[in-house]
XYZ file of C-alpha atoms in Angstrom:
280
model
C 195.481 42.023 134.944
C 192.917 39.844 133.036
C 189.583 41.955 132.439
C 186.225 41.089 134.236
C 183.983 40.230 131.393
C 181.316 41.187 133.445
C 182.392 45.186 133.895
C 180.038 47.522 132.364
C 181.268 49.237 129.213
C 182.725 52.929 129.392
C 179.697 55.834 129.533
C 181.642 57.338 126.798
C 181.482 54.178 124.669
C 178.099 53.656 125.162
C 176.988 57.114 124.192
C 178.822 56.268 121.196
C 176.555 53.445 120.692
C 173.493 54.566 121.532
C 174.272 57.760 118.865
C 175.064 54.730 116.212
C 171.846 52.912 116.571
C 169.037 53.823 114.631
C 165.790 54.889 117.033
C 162.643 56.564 116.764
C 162.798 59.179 115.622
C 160.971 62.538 117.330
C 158.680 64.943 115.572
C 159.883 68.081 117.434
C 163.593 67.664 117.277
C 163.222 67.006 113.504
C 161.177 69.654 112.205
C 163.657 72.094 114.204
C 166.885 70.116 112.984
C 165.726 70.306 109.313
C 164.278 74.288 109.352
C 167.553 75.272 111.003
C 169.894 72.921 108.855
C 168.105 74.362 106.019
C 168.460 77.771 106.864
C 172.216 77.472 107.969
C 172.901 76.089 104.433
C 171.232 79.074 102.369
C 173.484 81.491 104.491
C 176.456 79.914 103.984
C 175.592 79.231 100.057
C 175.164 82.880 99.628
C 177.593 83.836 101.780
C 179.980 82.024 99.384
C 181.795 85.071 97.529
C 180.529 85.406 94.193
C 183.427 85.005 91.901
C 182.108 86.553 88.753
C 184.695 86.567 86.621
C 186.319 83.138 87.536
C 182.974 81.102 87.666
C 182.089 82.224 83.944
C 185.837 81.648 83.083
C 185.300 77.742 84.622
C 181.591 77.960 82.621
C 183.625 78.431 79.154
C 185.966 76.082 80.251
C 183.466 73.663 80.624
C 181.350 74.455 77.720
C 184.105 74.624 75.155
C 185.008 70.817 76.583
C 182.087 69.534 75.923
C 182.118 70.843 72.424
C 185.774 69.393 71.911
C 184.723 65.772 73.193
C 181.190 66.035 71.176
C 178.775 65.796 73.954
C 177.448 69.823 74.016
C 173.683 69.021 74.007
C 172.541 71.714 76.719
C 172.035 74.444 74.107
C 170.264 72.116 71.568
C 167.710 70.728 74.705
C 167.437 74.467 75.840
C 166.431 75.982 72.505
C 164.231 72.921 71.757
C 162.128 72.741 74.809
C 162.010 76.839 74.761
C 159.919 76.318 71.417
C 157.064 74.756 73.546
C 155.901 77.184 75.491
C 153.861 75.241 77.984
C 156.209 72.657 78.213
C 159.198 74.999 79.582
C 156.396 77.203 81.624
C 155.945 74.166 83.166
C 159.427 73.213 83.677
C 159.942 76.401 85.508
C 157.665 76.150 88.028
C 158.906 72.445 88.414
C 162.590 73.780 88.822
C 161.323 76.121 91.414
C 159.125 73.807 93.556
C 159.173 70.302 93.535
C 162.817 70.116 94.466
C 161.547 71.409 97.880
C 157.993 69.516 98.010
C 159.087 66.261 96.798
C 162.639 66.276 99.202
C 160.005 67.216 102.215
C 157.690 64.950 101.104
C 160.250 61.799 100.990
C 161.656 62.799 104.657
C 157.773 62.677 106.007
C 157.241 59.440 104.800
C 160.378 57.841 105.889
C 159.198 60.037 109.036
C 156.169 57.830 109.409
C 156.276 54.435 107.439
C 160.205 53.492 108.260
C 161.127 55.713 111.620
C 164.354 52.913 111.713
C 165.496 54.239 108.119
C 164.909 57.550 108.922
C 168.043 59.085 110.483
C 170.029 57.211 107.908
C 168.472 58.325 105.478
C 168.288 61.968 106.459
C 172.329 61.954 107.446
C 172.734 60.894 103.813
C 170.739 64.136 102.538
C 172.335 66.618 105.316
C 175.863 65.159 103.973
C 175.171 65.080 100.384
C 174.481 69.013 101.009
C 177.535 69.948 103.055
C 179.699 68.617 101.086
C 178.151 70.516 97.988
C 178.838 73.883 100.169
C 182.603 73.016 99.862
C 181.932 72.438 96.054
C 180.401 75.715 95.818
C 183.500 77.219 97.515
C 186.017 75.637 95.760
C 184.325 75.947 92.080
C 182.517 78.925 91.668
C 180.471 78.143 88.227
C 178.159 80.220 86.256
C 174.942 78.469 84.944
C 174.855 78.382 81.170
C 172.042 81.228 81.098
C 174.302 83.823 82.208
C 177.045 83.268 79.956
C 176.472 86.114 77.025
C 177.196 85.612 73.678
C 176.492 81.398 73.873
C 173.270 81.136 72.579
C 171.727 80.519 75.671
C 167.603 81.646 76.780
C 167.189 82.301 80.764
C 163.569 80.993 80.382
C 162.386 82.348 83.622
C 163.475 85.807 82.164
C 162.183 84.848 78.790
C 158.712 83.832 79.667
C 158.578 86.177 82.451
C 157.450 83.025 85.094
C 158.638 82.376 88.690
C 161.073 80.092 87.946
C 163.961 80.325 90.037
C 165.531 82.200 92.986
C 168.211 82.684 90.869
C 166.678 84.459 88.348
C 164.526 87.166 87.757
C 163.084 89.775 90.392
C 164.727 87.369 93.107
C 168.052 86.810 91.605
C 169.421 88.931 94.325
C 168.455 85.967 97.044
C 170.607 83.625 95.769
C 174.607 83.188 95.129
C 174.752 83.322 91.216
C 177.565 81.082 90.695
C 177.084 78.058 92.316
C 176.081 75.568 89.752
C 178.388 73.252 90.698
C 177.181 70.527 91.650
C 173.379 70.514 91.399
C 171.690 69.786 94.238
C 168.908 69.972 92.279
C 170.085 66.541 90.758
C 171.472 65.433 94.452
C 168.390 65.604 96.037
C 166.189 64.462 93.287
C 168.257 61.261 93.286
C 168.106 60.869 97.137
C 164.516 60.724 96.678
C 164.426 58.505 93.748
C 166.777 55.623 95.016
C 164.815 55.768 98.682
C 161.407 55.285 96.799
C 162.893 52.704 94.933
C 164.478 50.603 97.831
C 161.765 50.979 100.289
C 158.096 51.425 98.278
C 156.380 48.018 97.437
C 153.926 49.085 94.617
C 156.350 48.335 91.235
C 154.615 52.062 89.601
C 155.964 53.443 92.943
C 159.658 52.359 92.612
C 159.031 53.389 88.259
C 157.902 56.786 89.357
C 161.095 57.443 92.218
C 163.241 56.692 89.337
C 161.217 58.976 86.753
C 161.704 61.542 89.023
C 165.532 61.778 88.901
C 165.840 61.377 85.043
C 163.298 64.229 84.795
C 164.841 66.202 87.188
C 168.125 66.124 84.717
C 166.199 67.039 81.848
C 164.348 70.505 83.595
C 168.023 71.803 84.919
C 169.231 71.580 81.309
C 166.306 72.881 79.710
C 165.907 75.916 82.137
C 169.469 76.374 81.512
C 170.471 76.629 85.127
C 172.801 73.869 84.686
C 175.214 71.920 82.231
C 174.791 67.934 82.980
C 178.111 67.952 84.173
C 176.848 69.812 86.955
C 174.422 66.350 87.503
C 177.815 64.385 87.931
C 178.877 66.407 90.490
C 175.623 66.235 92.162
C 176.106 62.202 92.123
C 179.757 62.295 93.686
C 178.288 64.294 96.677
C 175.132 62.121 96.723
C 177.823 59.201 97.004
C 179.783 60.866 99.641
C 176.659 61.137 101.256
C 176.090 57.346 101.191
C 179.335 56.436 102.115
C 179.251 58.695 105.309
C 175.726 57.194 106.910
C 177.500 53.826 106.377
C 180.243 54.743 107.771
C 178.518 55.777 110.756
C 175.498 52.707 111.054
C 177.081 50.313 109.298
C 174.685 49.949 106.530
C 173.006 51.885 104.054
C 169.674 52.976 105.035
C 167.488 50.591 103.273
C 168.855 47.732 105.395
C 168.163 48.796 108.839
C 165.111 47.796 110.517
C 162.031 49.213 109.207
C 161.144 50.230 113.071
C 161.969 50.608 116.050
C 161.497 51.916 119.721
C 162.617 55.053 120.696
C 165.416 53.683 122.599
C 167.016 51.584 120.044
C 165.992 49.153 117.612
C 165.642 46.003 120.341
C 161.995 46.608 120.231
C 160.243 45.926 123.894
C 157.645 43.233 124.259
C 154.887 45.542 125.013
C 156.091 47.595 122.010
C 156.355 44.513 119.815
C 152.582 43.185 120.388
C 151.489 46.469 120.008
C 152.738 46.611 116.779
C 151.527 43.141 115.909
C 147.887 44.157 117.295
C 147.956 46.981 114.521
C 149.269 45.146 112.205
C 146.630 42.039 112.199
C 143.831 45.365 112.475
């Protein structure tokens, strides 16, 4: 029987639809989403069984394949940055806070100056982290600091600062062996390419990128990571990507900037509002 172009589509299909398309996004449901999403991911990260002895046997393997291909620098940046003392100080309390500040401080402005972005841009984050939970499953990995009789200075021990939940007086917080991959790097490098697509000011999109680059440098300085673990950190950052493009069919940067909280077919009423604050 030929189809009557005129029937409504399925409710089912249209859910999908409506789930696809980017909308304004709500202040309530977000702040909830991301406190429990966050918390969920801590339990199962150290609920992950901490495989002593295999993730320092897959730390030597690593380490002693970096020295074989030539490109072992983590010691050499560790012991060299440990010499300044205010320099790795500082890097401590940067490894221990601006992962969170900076990550929080990213989703509030794509919160408020590109509400059409935001969901994309948040599914690539809550992706990028998930995945990185399987990582942690699959290849438990001691950081470099705990692997005795390498040379290596746990700086947060060394300079007795609050460094790291994973050292020190709160090492008992945190799953030991999951290194691999750094979401230290994975995070840092969601924030750095969304500053970079979306901010206008040119020191703007210089400093997103900074932030990344620097990011690399404080994991291998505190020695809480080798820069392998930064690779690994990319792939899921990828997978990430590839997931919220999958799902809107674009990456986040190219979806409208904003849009009504139905959709992104912006009403009339809604559009000359916005063009009323805009000309203000």
């Amino acid at each position: 029987m030929p189809v009557d172009e005129r029937t409504p589509p399925r409710r089912d299909h249209m859910w999908l639809r409506r789930a696809r398309s980017p909308r304004r996004p709500r202040l309530w449901f977000e702040i909830l989403l991301i406190a429990v999403s966050y918390w969920t991911y801590s339990l199962i990260r150290n609920a992950v069984p901490e495989r002593r002895a295999k993730a320092l046997e897959n730390a030597n393997w690593i380490w002693h394949a970096e020295q074989h291909l030539g490109i072992a620098v983590e010691r050499s940046v560790n012991h060299a940055v440990n010499s300044v003392t205010w320099l790795i100080v500082g890097m401590n309390y940067y490894y221990a806070t601006l992962h969170f500040i900076v990550t929080i401080g990213v989703l509030v402005w794509l919160f408020r100056r590109h509400p059409g972005r935001y969901a994309a841009g948040r599914l690539v984050l809550f992706a990028t982290t998930a995945v990185a939970l399987l990582g942690y499953y699959l290849y438990p990995l001691a950081p470099p600091r705990l692997m005795a009789g390498n040379g290596f200075i746990d700086t947060v021990v060394h300079h007795e600062t609050w460094g790291s939940m994973a050292s020190g007086n709160l090492k008992n917080m945190s799953n030991q062996y999951a290194a691999m991959p750094s979401m230290h790097i994975g995070w840092s490098l969601w924030c750095g390419l969304t500053i970079f697509a979306l901010a206008k000011a040119p020191w703007t999109k210089i400093l997103g990128l900074l932030y990344p680059t620097l990011t690399l440098v404080v994991i291998v300085a505190t020695a809480n990571h080798f820069w392998l673990d930064a690779v690994g950190g990319m792939i899921c950052l990828a997978f990430g990507f590839a997931v919220s493009y999958v799902w809107y069919g674009s990456l986040p940067a190219r979806l409208p900037r904003d849009v009504d909280a139905d959709g992104p077919a912006a009403s009339p009423a809604a559009s000359s509002r916005r063009a009323h604050t805009t000309s203000s």
